[in-house]
Coordinates of N, CA, C and O in Angstrom, one line a residue:
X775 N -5.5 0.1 -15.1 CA -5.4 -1.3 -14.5 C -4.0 -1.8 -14.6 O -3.5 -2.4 -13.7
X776 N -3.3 -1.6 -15.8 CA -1.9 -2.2 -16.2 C -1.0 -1.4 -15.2 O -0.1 -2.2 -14.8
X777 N -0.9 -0.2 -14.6 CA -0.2 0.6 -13.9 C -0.7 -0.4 -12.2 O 0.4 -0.3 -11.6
X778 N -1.4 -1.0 -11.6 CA -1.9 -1.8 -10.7 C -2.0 -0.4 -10.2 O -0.8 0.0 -10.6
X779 N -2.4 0.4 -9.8 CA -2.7 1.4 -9.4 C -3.6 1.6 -7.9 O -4.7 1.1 -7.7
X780 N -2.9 2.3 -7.2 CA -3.5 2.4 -5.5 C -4.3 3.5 -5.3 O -5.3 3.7 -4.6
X781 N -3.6 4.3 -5.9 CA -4.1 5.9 -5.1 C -3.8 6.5 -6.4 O -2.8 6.4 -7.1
X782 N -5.4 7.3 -6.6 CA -5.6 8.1 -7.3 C -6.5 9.9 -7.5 O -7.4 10.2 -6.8
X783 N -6.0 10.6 -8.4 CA -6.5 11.8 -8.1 C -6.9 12.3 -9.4 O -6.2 12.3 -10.4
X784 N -8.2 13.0 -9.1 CA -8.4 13.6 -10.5 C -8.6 15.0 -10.0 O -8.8 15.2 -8.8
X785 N -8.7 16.1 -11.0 CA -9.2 17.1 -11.4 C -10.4 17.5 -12.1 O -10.4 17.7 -13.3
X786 N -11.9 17.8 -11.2 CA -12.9 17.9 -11.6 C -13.3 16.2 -11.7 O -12.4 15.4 -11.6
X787 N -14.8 16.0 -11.8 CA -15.3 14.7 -11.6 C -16.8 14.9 -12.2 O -17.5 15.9 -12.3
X788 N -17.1 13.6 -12.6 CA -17.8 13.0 -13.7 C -18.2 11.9 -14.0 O -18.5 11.0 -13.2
X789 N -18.2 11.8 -15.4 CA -18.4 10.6 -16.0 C -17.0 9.9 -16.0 O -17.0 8.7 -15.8
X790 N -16.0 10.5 -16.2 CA -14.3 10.3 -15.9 C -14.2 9.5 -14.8 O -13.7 8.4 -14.9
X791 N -14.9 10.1 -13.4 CA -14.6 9.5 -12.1 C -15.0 8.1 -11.5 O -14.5 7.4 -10.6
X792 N -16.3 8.0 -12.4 CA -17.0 6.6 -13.0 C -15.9 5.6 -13.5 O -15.8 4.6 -12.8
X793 N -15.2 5.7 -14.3 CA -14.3 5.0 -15.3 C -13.7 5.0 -14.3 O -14.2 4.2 -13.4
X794 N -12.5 5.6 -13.9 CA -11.6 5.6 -12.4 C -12.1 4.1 -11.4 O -11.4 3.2 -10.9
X795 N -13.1 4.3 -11.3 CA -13.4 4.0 -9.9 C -13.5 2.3 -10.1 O -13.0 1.4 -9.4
X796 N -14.6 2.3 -11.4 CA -14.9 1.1 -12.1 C -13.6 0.3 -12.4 O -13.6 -0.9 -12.2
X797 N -12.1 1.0 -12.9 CA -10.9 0.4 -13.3 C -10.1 -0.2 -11.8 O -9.5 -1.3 -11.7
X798 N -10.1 1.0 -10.6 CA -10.0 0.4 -9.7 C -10.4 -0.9 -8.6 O -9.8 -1.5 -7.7
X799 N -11.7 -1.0 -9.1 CA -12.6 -2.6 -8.8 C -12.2 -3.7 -9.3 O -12.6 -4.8 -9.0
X800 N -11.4 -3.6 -10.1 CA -10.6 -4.4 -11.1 C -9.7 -5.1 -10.3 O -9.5 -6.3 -10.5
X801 N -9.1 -4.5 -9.7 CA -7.9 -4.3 -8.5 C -7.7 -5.2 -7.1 O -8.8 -5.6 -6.6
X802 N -7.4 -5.3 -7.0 CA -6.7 -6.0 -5.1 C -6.6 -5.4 -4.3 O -5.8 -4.5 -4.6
X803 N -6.9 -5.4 -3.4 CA -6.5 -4.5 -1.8 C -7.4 -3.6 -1.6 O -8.5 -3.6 -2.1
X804 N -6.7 -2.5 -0.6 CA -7.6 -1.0 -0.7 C -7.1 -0.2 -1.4 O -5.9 -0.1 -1.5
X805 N -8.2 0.5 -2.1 CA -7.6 1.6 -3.6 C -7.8 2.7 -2.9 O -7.9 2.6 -1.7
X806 N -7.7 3.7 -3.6 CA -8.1 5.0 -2.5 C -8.1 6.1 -3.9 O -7.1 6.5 -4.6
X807 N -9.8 6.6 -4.3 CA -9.4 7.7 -5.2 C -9.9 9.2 -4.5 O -10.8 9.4 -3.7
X808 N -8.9 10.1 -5.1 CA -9.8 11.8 -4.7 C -10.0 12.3 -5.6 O -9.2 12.1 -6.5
X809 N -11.3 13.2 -5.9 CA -11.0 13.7 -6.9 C -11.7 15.5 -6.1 O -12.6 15.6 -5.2
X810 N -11.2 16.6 -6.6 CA -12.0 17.7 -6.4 C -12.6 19.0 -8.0 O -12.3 19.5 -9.1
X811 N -13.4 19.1 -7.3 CA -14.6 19.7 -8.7 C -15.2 20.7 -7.6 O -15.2 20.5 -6.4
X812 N -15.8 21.9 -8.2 CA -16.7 22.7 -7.8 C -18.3 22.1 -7.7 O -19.2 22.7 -7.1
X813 N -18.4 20.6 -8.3 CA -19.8 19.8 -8.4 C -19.9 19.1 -6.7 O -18.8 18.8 -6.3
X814 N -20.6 18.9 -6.1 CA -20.2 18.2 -5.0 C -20.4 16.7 -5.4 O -20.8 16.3 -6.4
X815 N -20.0 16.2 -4.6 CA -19.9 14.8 -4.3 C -21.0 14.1 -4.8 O -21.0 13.3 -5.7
X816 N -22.2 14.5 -4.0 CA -23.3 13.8 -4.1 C -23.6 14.1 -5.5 O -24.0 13.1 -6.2
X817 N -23.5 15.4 -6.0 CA -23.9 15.6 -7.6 C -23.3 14.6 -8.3 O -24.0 13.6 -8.4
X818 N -22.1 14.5 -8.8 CA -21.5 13.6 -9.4 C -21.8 12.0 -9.2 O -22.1 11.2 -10.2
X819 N -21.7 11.6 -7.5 CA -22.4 10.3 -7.3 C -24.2 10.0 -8.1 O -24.5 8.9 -8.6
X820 N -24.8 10.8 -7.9 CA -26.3 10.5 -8.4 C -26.0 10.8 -10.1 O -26.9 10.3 -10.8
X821 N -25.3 11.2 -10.4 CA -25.6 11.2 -12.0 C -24.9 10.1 -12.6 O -25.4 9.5 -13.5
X822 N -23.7 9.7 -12.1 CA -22.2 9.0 -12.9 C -21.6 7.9 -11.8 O -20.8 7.0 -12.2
X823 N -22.1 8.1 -10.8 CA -21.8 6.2 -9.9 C -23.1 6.0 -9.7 O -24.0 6.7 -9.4
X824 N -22.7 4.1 -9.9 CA -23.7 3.5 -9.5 C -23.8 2.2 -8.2 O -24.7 1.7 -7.5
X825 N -22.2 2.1 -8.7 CA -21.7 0.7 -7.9 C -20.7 1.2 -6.5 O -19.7 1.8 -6.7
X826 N -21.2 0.8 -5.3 CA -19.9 1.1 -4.7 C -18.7 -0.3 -4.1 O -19.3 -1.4 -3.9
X827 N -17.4 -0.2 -3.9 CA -16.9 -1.1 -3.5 C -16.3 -1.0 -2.0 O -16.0 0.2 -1.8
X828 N -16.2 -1.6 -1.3 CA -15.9 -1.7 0.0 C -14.6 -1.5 0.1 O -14.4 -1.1 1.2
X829 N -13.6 -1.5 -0.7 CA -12.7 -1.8 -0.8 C -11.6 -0.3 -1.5 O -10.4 -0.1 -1.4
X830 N -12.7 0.4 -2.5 CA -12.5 1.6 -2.7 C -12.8 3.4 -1.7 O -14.0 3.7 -1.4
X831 N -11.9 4.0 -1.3 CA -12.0 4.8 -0.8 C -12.0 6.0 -1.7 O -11.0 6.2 -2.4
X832 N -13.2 6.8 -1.8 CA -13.2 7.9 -2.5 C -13.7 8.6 -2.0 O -14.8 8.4 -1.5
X833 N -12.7 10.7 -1.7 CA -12.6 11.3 -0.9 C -12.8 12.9 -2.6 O -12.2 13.1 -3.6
X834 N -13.9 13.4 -1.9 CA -14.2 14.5 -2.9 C -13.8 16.0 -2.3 O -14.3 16.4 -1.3
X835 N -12.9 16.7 -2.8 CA -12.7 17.8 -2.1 C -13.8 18.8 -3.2 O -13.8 18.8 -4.4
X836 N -14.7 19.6 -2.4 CA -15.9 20.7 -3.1 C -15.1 21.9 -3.0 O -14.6 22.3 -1.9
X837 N -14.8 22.6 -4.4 CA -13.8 23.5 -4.3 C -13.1 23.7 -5.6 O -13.3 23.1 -6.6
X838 N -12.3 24.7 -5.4 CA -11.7 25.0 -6.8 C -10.0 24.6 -6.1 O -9.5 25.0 -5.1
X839 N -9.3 23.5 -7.3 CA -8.0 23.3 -7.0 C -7.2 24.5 -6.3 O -6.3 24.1 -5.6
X840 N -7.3 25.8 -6.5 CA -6.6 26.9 -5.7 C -6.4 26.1 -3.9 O -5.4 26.2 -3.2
X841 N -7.6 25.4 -3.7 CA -7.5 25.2 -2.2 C -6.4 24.3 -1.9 O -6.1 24.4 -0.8
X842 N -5.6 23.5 -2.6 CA -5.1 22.2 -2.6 C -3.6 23.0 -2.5 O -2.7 22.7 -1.7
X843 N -3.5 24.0 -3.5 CA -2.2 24.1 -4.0 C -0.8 24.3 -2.6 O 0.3 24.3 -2.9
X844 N -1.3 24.6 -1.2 CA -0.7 25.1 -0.3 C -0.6 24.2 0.7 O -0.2 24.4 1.8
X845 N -1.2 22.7 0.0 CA -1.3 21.7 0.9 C -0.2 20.7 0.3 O -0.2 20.2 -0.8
X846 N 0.8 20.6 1.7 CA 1.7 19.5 1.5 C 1.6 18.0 2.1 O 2.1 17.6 3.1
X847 N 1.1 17.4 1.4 CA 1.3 15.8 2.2 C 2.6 14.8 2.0 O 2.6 13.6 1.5
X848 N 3.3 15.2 2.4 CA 4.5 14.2 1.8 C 4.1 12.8 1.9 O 4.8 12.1 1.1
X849 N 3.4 12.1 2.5 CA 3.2 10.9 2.3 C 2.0 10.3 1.8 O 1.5 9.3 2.3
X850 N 1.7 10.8 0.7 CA 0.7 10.8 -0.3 C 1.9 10.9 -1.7 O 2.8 11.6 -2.0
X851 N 1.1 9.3 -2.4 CA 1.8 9.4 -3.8 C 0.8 8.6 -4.6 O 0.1 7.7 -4.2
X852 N 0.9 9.2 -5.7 CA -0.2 9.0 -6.5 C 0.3 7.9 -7.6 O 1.5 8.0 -7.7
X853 N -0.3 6.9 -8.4 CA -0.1 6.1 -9.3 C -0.5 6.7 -10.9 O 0.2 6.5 -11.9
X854 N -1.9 7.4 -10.7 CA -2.4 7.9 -11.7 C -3.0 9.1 -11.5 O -3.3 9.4 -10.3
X855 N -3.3 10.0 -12.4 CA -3.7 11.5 -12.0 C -4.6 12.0 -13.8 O -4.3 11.7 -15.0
X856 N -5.2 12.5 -13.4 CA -6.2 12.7 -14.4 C -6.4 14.2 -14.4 O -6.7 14.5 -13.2
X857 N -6.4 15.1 -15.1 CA -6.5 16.9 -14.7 C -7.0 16.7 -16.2 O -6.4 16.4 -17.3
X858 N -9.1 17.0 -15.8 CA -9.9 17.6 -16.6 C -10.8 18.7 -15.7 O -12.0 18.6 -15.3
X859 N -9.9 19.5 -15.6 CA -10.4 21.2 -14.8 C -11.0 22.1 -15.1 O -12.1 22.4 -15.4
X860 N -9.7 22.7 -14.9 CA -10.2 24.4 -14.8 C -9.3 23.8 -16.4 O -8.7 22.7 -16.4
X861 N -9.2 24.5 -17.4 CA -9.0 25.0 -18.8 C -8.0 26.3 -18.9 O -7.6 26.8 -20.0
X862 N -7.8 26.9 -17.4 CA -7.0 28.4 -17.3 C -5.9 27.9 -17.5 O -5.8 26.8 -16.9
X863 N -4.8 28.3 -18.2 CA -3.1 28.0 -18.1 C -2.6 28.2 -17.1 O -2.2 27.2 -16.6
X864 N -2.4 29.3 -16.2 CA -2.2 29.8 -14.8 C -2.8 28.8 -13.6 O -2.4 28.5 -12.4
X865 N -3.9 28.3 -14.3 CA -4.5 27.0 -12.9 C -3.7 25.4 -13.6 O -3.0 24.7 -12.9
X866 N -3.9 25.4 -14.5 CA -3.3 23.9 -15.4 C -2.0 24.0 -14.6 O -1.6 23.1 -13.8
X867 N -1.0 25.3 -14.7 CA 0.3 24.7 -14.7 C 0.9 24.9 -13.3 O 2.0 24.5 -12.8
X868 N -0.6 25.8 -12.6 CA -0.3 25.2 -10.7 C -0.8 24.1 -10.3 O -0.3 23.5 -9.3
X869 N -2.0 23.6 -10.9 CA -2.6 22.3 -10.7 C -1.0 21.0 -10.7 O -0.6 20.3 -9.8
X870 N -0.5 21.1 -12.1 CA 0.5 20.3 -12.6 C 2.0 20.5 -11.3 O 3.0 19.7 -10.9
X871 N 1.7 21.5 -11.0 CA 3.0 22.0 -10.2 C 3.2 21.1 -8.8 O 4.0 20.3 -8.5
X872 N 2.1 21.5 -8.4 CA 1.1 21.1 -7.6 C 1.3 19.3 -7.2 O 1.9 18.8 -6.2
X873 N 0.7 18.5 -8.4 CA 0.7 17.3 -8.2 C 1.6 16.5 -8.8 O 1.5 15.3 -8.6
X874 N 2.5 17.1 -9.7 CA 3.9 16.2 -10.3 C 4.6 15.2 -8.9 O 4.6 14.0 -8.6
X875 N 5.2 16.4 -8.3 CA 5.9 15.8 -7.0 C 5.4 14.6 -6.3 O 6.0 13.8 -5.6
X876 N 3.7 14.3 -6.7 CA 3.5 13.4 -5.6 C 2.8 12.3 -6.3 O 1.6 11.8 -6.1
X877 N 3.9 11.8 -7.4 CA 3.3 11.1 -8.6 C 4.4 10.2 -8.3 O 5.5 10.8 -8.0
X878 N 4.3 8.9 -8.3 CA 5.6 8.1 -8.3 C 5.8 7.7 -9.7 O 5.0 7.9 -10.6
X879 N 7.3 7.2 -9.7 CA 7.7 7.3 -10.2 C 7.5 6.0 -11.4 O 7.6 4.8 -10.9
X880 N 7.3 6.0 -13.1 CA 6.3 5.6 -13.7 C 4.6 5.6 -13.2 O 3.6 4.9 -13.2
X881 N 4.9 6.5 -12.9 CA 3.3 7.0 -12.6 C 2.5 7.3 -13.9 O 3.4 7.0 -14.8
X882 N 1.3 7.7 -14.5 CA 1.0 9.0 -15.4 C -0.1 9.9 -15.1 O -1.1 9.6 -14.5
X883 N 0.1 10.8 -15.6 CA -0.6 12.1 -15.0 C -1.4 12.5 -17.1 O -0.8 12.8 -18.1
X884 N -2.6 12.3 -16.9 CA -3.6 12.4 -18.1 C -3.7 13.8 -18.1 O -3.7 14.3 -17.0
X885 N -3.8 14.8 -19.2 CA -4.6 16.2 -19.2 C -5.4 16.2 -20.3 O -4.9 16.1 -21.4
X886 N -6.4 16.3 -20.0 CA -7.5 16.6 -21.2 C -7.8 17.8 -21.4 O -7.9 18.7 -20.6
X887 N -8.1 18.0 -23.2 CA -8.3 19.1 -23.8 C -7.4 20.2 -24.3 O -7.5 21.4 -24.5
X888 N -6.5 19.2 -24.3 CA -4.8 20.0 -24.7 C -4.6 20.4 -26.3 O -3.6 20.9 -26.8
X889 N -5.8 20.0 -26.8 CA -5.8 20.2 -28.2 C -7.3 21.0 -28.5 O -7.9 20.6 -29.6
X890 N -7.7 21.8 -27.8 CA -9.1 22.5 -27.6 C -8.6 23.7 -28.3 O -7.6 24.3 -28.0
X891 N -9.6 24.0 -29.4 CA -9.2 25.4 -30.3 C -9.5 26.4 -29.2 O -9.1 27.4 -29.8
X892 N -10.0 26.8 -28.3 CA -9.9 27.5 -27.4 C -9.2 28.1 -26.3 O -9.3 29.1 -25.7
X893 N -8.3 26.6 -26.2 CA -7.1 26.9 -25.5 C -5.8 26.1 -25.0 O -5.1 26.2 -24.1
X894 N -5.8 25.1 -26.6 CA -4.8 24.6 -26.4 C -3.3 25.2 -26.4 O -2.4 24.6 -25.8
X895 N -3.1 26.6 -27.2 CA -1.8 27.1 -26.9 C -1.5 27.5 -24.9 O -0.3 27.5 -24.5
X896 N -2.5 27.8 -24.0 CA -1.8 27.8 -22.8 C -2.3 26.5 -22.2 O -2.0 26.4 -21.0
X897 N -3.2 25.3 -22.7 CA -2.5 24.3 -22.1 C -1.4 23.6 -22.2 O -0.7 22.9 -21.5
X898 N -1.2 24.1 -23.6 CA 0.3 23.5 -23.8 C 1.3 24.1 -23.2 O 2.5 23.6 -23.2
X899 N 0.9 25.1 -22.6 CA 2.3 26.2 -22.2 C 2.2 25.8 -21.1 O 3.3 25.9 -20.5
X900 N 1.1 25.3 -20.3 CA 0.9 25.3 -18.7 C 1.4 23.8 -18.7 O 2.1 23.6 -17.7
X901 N 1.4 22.6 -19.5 CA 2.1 21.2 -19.5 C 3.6 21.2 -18.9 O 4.1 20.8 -17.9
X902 N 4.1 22.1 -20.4 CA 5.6 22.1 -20.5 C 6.3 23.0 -19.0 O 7.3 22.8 -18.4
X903 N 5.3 24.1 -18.9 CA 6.0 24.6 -17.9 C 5.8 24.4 -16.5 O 6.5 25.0 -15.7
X904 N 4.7 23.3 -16.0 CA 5.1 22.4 -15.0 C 5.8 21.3 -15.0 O 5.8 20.6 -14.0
X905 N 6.4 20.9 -16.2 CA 7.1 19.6 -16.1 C 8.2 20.3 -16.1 O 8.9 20.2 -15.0
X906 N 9.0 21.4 -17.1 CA 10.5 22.1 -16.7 C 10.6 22.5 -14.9 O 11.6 22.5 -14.1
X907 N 9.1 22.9 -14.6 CA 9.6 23.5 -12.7 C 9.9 22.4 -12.3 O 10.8 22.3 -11.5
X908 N 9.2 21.3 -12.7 CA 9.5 20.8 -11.7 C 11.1 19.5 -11.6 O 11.7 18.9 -10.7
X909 N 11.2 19.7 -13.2 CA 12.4 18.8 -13.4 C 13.3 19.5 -12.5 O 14.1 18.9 -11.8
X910 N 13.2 21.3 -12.5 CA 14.4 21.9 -11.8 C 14.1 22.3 -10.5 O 15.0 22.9 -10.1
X911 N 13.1 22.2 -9.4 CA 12.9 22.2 -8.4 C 12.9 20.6 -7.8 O 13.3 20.3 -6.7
X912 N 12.6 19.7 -8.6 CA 12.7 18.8 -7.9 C 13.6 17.5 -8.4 O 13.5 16.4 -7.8
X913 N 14.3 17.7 -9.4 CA 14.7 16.7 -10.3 C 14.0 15.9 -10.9 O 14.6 14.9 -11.4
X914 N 13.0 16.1 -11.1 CA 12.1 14.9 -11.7 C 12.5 15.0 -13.4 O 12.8 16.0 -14.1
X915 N 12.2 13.4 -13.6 CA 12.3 13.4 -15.5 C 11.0 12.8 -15.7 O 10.4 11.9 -15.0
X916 N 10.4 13.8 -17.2 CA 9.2 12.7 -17.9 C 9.8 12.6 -19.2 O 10.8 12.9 -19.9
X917 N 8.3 11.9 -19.1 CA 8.1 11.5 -21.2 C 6.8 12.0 -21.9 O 5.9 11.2 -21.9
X918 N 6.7 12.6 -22.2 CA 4.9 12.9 -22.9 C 4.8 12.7 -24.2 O 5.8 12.9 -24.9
X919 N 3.8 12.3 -24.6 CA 2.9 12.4 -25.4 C 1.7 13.1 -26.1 O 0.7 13.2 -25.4
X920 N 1.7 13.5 -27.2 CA -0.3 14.0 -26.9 C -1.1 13.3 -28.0 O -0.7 13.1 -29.2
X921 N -2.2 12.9 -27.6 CA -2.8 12.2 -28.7 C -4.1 13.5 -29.2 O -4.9 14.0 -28.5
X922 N -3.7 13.7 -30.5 CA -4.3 14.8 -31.0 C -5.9 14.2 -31.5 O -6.5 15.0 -32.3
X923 N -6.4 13.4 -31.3 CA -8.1 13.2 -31.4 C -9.1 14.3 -30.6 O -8.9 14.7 -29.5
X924 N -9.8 14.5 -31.1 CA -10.8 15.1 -30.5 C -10.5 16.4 -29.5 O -10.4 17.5 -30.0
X925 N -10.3 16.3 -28.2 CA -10.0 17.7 -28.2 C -8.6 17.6 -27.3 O -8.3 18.4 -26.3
X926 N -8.2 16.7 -27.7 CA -6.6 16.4 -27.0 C -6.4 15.4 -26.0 O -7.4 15.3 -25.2
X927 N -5.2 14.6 -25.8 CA -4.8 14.6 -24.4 C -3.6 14.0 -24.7 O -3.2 13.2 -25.5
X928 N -2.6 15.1 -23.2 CA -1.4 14.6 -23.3 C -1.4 13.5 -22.0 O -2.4 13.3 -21.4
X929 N -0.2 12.9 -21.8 CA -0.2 11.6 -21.3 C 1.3 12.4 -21.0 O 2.1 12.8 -21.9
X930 N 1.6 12.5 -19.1 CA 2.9 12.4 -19.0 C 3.0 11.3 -18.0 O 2.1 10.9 -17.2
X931 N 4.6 10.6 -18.3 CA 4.5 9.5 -17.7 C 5.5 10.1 -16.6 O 6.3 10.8 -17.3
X932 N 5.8 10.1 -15.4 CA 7.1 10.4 -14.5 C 8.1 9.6 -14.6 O 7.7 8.5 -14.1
X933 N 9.3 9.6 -15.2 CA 10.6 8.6 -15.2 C 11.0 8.8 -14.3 O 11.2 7.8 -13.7
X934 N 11.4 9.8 -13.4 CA 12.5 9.4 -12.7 C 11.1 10.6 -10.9 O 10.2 11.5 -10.9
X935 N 11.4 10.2 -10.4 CA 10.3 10.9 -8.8 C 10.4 9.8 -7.9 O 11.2 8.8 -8.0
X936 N 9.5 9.9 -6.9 CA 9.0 9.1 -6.2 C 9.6 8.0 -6.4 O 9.0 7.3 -7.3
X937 N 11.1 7.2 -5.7 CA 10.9 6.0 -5.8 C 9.5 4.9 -6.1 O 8.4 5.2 -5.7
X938 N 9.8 3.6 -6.8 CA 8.2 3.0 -7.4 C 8.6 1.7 -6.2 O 9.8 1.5 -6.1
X939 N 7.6 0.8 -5.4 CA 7.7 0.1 -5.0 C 7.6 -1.0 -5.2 O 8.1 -2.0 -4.6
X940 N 6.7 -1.1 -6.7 CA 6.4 -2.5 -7.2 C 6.8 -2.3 -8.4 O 7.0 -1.1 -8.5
X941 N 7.0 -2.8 -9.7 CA 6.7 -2.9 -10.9 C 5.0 -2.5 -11.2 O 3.9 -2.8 -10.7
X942 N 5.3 -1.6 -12.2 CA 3.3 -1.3 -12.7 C 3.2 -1.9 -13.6 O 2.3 -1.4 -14.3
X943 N 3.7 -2.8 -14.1 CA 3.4 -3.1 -15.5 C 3.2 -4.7 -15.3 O 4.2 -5.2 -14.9
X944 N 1.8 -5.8 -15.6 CA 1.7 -7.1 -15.3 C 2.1 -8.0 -16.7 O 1.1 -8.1 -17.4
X945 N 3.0 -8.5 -17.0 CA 3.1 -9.1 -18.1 C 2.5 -10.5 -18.7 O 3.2 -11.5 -18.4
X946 N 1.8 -10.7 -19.3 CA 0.8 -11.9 -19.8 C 1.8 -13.2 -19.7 O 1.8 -14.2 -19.0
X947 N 2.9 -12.8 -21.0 CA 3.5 -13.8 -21.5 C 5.0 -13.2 -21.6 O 5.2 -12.1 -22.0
X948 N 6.2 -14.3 -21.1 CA 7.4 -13.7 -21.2 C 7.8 -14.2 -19.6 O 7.7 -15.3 -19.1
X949 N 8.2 -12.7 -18.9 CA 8.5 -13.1 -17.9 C 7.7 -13.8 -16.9 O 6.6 -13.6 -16.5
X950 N 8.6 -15.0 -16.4 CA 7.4 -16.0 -15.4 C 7.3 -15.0 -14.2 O 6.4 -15.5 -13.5
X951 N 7.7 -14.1 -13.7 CA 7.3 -13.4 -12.3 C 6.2 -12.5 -12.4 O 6.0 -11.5 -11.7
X952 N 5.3 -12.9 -13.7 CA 4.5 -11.8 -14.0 C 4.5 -10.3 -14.2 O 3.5 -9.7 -14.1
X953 N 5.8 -9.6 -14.6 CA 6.1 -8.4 -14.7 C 7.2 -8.4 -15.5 O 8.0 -9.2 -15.7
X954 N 7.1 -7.1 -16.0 CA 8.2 -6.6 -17.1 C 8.5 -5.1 -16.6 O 7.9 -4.4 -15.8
X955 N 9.4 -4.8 -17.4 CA 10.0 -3.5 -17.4 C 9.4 -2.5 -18.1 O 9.3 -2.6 -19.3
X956 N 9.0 -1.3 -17.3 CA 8.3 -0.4 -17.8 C 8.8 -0.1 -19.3 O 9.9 -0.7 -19.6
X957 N 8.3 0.6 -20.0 CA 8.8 1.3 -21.0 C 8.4 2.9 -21.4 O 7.2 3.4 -21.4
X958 N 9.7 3.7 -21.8 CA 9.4 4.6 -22.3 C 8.1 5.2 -23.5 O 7.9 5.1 -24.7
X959 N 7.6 5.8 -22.7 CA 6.4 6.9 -24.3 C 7.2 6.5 -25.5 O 6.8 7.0 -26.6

């Protein structure tokens, strides 16, 4: 909600997609989420939505992220991005490859299970090594974090991508224009 967030994308869909959708209603205007999962649409809707908003557009691709990776939209930019997927390092760090670019800028991009005794050494390998491609294919800078509870999650924020068009950050008290200056992780 604090990022005012328009357009969003997750990886795989759930009870996650729920939370998403519900934080988006929160919101002003038209939001717009996607999320793609090998679950279809309707599965996910009958277990994990309940409410719908007129105002939110939510677009499910049925499929395994492989389909996406060859698709360019340059005029798609994401606010927030959520990647709880595939768990493969080889898919993590093309999923990340994938959707860094179309992340504006103070965006953040969530990955869960980055601290899974099963496979947190190549999610960690698949994090790091889509944020170096893409700092050097595309100039982009981040900041991450990982919060080591339960079975991880790192938090990258994009500093430098996607020019940002608004301020994402709404400030309670301080500045009277309602906004402040993002801050670094």
């Amino acid at each position: 909600v604090g990022l005012e967030a328009q357009n969003t994308f997750e990886f795989g869909a759930g009870g996650s997609t729920a939370i998403i959708l519900d934080a988006l209603r929160a919101l002003t205007g038209t939001r717009r989420h996607a999320s793609c999962s090998t679950d279809p649409k309707a599965h996910t809707e009958k277990r994990h939505i309940k409410l719908h908003s007129p105002f939110i557009e939510w677009a499910h691709i049925h499929g395994l992220s492989e389909t996406l990776w060859d698709v360019e939209d340059p005029g798609k930019v994401f606010d927030f991005v959520l990647h709880d997927g595939s768990h493969t390092d080889a898919v993590v760090e093309q999923d990340l490859r994938w959707i860094l670019p179309q992340v504006r800028t103070f965006g953040l991009v969530l990955v869960h299970d980055t601290q899974y005794i099963r496979c947190r050494d190549g999610m960690c390998r698949a994090v790091v090594g889509a944020m170096r491609a893409c700092e050097e294919e595309h100039g982009m800078e981040f900041s991450h974090t990982t919060l080591p509870y339960g079975a991880g999650l790192t938090i990258i924020r994009v500093e430098h991508g996607i020019p940002v068009a608004r301020m994402p950050i709404r400030c309670k008290d301080g500045d009277p224009k309602g906004f402040t200056l993002p801050r670094t992780l």
